């Protein structure tokens, strides 16, 4: 596609509910990143994929967070048993190769109530 | 810890005037890029300008330029001839681990007619 597409754009979840956030990167982009942006803050790194391999998940805040990219294209970020502190914008970015400039999507705003 | 500091939470500029947003960073990378991103209310992070650290010449993109001082680890953004469409959050970013980025907390730029 022409850009990085994320869905849904908004998600409201009740505390304890599981959510899945989708990222469709630019076609052919090898690298894919997830960032979490809390209100009033800059984005913080969550995890990095090179094709289908998750090479770095050091930024995932807890074992309730899980990301996958099974075929090296679309990625899903799953959050289990959501808590209020998970409320944030989740940004996905992709690049053609590691080290290239990213293209970001418009993010998913998750609100946990 | 590798950090990015943006000391100006908010800045205001009149249309057609010039404004400078400051950023200092810390990185252990030896060869790296630095970035300024713009985030309008649509939430998508848009690349404004990037600087290659091994280049002494400051990067310029139309009305946007940087003042890069490698020894001081300073990377400020100058916006000339400010336009109403420049109003947004601006984030400075430096490298982390060769592929991820560390972002500052951002500067909210207001442009007044």
Short mmCIF file of C-alpha atoms in Angstrom, two decimals:
data_model
loop_
_atom_site.label_atom_id
_atom_site.label_comp_id
_atom_site.label_asym_id
_atom_site.label_seq_id
_atom_site.Cartn_x
_atom_site.Cartn_y
_atom_site.Cartn_z
CA UNK A 1 0.00 0.00 0.00
CA UNK A 2 0.93 3.66 -0.22
CA UNK A 3 1.34 4.09 3.50
CA UNK A 4 1.30 2.28 6.82
CA UNK A 5 -2.26 1.43 7.76
CA UNK A 6 -3.39 0.78 11.32
CA UNK A 7 -6.74 -0.42 12.58
CA UNK A 8 -8.85 0.24 14.45
CA UNK A 9 -8.25 3.95 14.72
CA UNK A 10 -9.92 4.04 18.13
CA UNK A 11 -10.53 1.23 20.60
CA UNK A 12 -12.31 1.40 23.94
CA UNK A 13 -11.82 -1.66 26.12
CA UNK A 14 -13.15 -2.56 29.52
CA UNK A 15 -10.49 -3.36 32.08
CA UNK A 16 -9.58 -7.02 31.82
CA UNK A 17 -10.58 -7.35 28.17
CA UNK A 18 -8.15 -8.58 25.50
CA UNK A 19 -7.46 -6.36 22.48
CA UNK A 20 -5.72 -6.84 19.13
CA UNK A 21 -4.28 -3.95 17.14
CA UNK A 22 -3.40 -4.39 13.49
CA UNK A 23 -0.62 -2.87 11.41
CA UNK A 24 -0.36 -3.19 7.64
CA UNK A 25 3.09 -1.88 6.62
CA UNK A 26 4.19 -0.59 3.26
CA UNK A 27 4.44 -3.50 0.86
CA UNK A 28 7.94 -4.95 0.76
CA UNK A 29 9.15 -3.21 3.91
CA UNK A 30 11.36 -5.57 5.86
CA UNK A 31 11.46 -3.77 9.20
CA UNK A 32 8.44 -3.16 11.38
CA UNK A 33 8.26 -1.38 14.73
CA UNK A 34 5.66 -0.82 17.43
CA UNK A 35 5.78 2.21 19.70
CA UNK A 36 3.58 3.24 22.62
CA UNK A 37 2.79 6.93 23.10
CA UNK A 38 1.24 7.92 26.42
CA UNK A 39 -0.64 11.20 26.65
CA UNK A 40 1.75 14.17 26.60
CA UNK A 41 4.79 12.01 25.98
CA UNK A 42 6.95 10.99 23.06
CA UNK A 43 6.66 7.52 21.55
CA UNK A 44 8.48 4.71 23.35
CA UNK A 45 9.86 1.64 21.61
CA UNK A 46 8.02 -1.63 22.19
CA UNK A 47 9.25 -4.18 19.69
CA UNK A 48 11.00 -4.71 16.33
CA UNK A 49 10.55 -7.25 13.54
CA UNK A 50 12.76 -8.03 10.62
CA UNK A 51 10.49 -9.92 8.24
CA UNK A 52 8.73 -12.50 10.45
CA UNK A 53 11.45 -12.61 13.10
CA UNK A 54 10.92 -10.62 16.28
CA UNK A 55 14.46 -9.44 16.94
CA UNK A 56 13.82 -7.19 19.91
CA UNK A 57 10.92 -7.18 22.34
CA UNK A 58 12.74 -5.44 25.18
CA UNK A 59 10.27 -2.55 25.26
CA UNK A 60 7.15 -4.61 25.90
CA UNK A 61 6.01 -3.46 29.37
CA UNK A 62 4.76 -6.82 30.62
CA UNK A 63 4.02 -10.37 29.58
CA UNK A 64 0.46 -9.25 28.82
CA UNK A 65 1.82 -7.68 25.64
CA UNK A 66 2.47 -9.91 22.67
CA UNK A 67 3.30 -9.06 19.05
CA UNK A 68 3.50 -11.22 15.96
CA UNK A 69 4.18 -10.91 12.25
CA UNK A 70 3.74 -14.48 11.02
CA UNK A 71 4.19 -13.94 7.28
CA UNK A 72 6.53 -10.99 7.39
CA UNK A 73 3.91 -8.43 6.39
CA UNK A 74 0.88 -7.63 8.60
CA UNK A 75 1.61 -7.42 12.31
CA UNK A 76 -0.70 -7.67 15.30
CA UNK A 77 -0.06 -6.30 18.76
CA UNK A 78 -2.14 -8.10 21.37
CA UNK A 79 -2.72 -6.92 24.89
CA UNK A 80 -4.26 -9.36 27.32
CA UNK A 81 -6.25 -8.41 30.42
CA UNK A 82 -6.00 -4.69 29.66
CA UNK A 83 -5.39 -2.26 32.50
CA UNK A 84 -5.89 1.50 32.72
CA UNK A 85 -2.18 2.18 32.36
CA UNK A 86 -2.32 0.55 28.91
CA UNK A 87 -4.31 3.55 27.64
CA UNK A 88 -2.15 5.17 24.98
CA UNK A 89 -1.68 5.62 21.26
CA UNK A 90 0.00 2.62 19.67
CA UNK A 91 2.05 3.58 16.62
CA UNK A 92 3.37 1.23 13.99
CA UNK A 93 6.20 2.12 11.63
CA UNK A 94 7.96 0.32 8.81
CA UNK A 95 11.13 0.80 6.79
CA UNK A 96 12.51 -0.81 3.67
CA UNK A 97 15.65 -1.95 5.45
CA UNK A 98 17.06 -1.79 8.93
CA UNK A 99 18.42 1.68 9.52
CA UNK A 100 16.31 3.37 6.84
CA UNK A 101 13.98 6.18 7.74
CA UNK A 102 10.66 5.01 9.11
CA UNK A 103 7.18 5.65 7.77
CA UNK A 104 4.65 5.80 10.59
CA UNK A 105 0.97 4.95 10.59
CA UNK A 106 -1.68 7.11 12.22
CA UNK A 107 -1.86 4.92 15.29
CA UNK A 108 -4.57 3.29 17.34
CA UNK A 109 -5.80 5.20 20.36
CA UNK A 110 -6.60 2.66 23.08
CA UNK A 111 -8.69 3.75 26.04
CA UNK A 112 -9.18 1.30 28.89
CA UNK A 113 -12.17 2.09 31.10
CA UNK B 1 20.30 5.43 29.67
CA UNK B 2 20.18 7.05 26.29
CA UNK B 3 17.90 10.08 26.44
CA UNK B 4 16.54 12.93 24.37
CA UNK B 5 15.69 16.21 26.07
CA UNK B 6 13.38 18.85 24.66
CA UNK B 7 13.36 21.66 27.20
CA UNK B 8 10.53 23.69 25.67
CA UNK B 9 7.11 22.11 26.27
CA UNK B 10 5.44 24.92 24.28
CA UNK B 11 6.55 27.55 21.81
CA UNK B 12 4.66 30.26 20.00
CA UNK B 13 5.55 32.07 16.78
CA UNK B 14 3.83 34.60 14.57
CA UNK B 15 3.14 33.76 10.99
CA UNK B 16 6.11 34.53 8.71
CA UNK B 17 8.50 34.71 11.67
CA UNK B 18 11.29 32.30 12.61
CA UNK B 19 11.32 29.93 15.57
CA UNK B 20 13.94 27.54 16.93
CA UNK B 21 13.13 24.36 18.84
CA UNK B 22 15.89 22.92 20.97
CA UNK B 23 16.97 19.33 21.53
CA UNK B 24 19.86 17.63 23.28
CA UNK B 25 20.53 13.92 23.10
CA UNK B 26 22.76 11.22 24.38
CA UNK B 27 23.80 8.20 22.35
CA UNK B 28 26.52 5.59 22.36
CA UNK B 29 26.23 5.08 18.60
CA UNK B 30 29.25 6.17 16.59
CA UNK B 31 27.55 6.74 13.24
CA UNK B 32 23.93 7.72 13.36
CA UNK B 33 21.07 9.84 12.10
CA UNK B 34 19.09 12.37 14.09
CA UNK B 35 15.51 13.22 13.26
CA UNK B 36 12.83 15.82 13.77
CA UNK B 37 9.26 14.57 13.42
CA UNK B 38 6.04 16.55 13.29
CA UNK B 39 2.84 15.13 14.79
CA UNK B 40 -0.38 16.96 13.90
CA UNK B 41 -3.73 16.06 15.52
CA UNK B 42 -4.08 13.24 12.98
CA UNK B 43 -1.38 11.50 15.10
CA UNK B 44 0.77 10.38 12.18
CA UNK B 45 4.45 11.10 12.78
CA UNK B 46 5.75 12.94 9.73
CA UNK B 47 9.47 13.23 9.08
CA UNK B 48 10.52 16.88 8.90
CA UNK B 49 14.28 16.59 8.53
CA UNK B 50 17.14 14.26 9.30
CA UNK B 51 20.81 14.83 9.94
CA UNK B 52 23.66 12.40 9.35
CA UNK B 53 25.99 12.69 12.32
CA UNK B 54 29.16 12.24 10.29
CA UNK B 55 28.28 15.21 8.08
CA UNK B 56 29.40 18.59 9.38
CA UNK B 57 27.04 20.46 7.09
CA UNK B 58 23.68 21.21 8.66
CA UNK B 59 20.69 19.65 6.89
CA UNK B 60 18.14 21.89 5.19
CA UNK B 61 14.70 21.10 3.78
CA UNK B 62 13.01 24.18 2.35
CA UNK B 63 11.97 26.31 5.37
CA UNK B 64 13.36 23.81 7.86
CA UNK B 65 17.00 23.64 8.90
CA UNK B 66 18.98 22.26 11.79
CA UNK B 67 21.86 23.50 13.91
CA UNK B 68 23.77 20.33 14.68
CA UNK B 69 26.59 20.50 17.21
CA UNK B 70 27.96 17.00 17.59
CA UNK B 71 30.37 17.64 20.45
CA UNK B 72 27.64 19.30 22.48
CA UNK B 73 25.09 16.69 21.37
CA UNK B 74 22.73 19.45 20.42
CA UNK B 75 20.29 19.30 17.51
CA UNK B 76 17.96 22.28 17.18
CA UNK B 77 15.31 22.83 14.50
CA UNK B 78 14.79 26.22 12.89
CA UNK B 79 11.55 26.95 11.08
CA UNK B 80 11.67 30.03 8.86
CA UNK B 81 8.70 31.91 7.45
CA UNK B 82 6.36 30.01 9.79
CA UNK B 83 2.97 29.04 8.39
CA UNK B 84 -0.29 28.17 10.12
CA UNK B 85 0.12 24.60 8.90
CA UNK B 86 3.32 24.25 10.90
CA UNK B 87 1.34 24.16 14.14
CA UNK B 88 1.83 20.69 15.66
CA UNK B 89 3.85 18.71 18.19
CA UNK B 90 7.49 18.40 17.22
CA UNK B 91 9.62 15.50 18.41
CA UNK B 92 13.36 15.11 18.27
CA UNK B 93 14.67 11.54 17.98
CA UNK B 94 18.06 9.89 18.31
CA UNK B 95 19.11 6.29 17.71
CA UNK B 96 18.85 3.43 20.14
CA UNK B 97 20.45 0.12 19.24
CA UNK B 98 20.89 0.93 15.57
CA UNK B 99 17.25 0.50 14.61
CA UNK B 100 14.97 1.86 17.32
CA UNK B 101 14.57 5.53 18.17
CA UNK B 102 14.49 7.44 21.44
CA UNK B 103 12.09 10.37 21.33
CA UNK B 104 11.92 13.50 23.44
CA UNK B 105 8.72 14.58 25.16
CA UNK B 106 7.94 17.00 22.38
CA UNK B 107 7.41 20.72 21.86
CA UNK B 108 3.96 22.03 21.06
CA UNK B 109 4.27 24.76 18.43
CA UNK B 110 1.53 27.36 18.16
CA UNK B 111 1.47 29.62 15.11
CA UNK B 112 -0.48 32.84 15.45
CA UNK B 113 -1.79 34.96 12.55
#
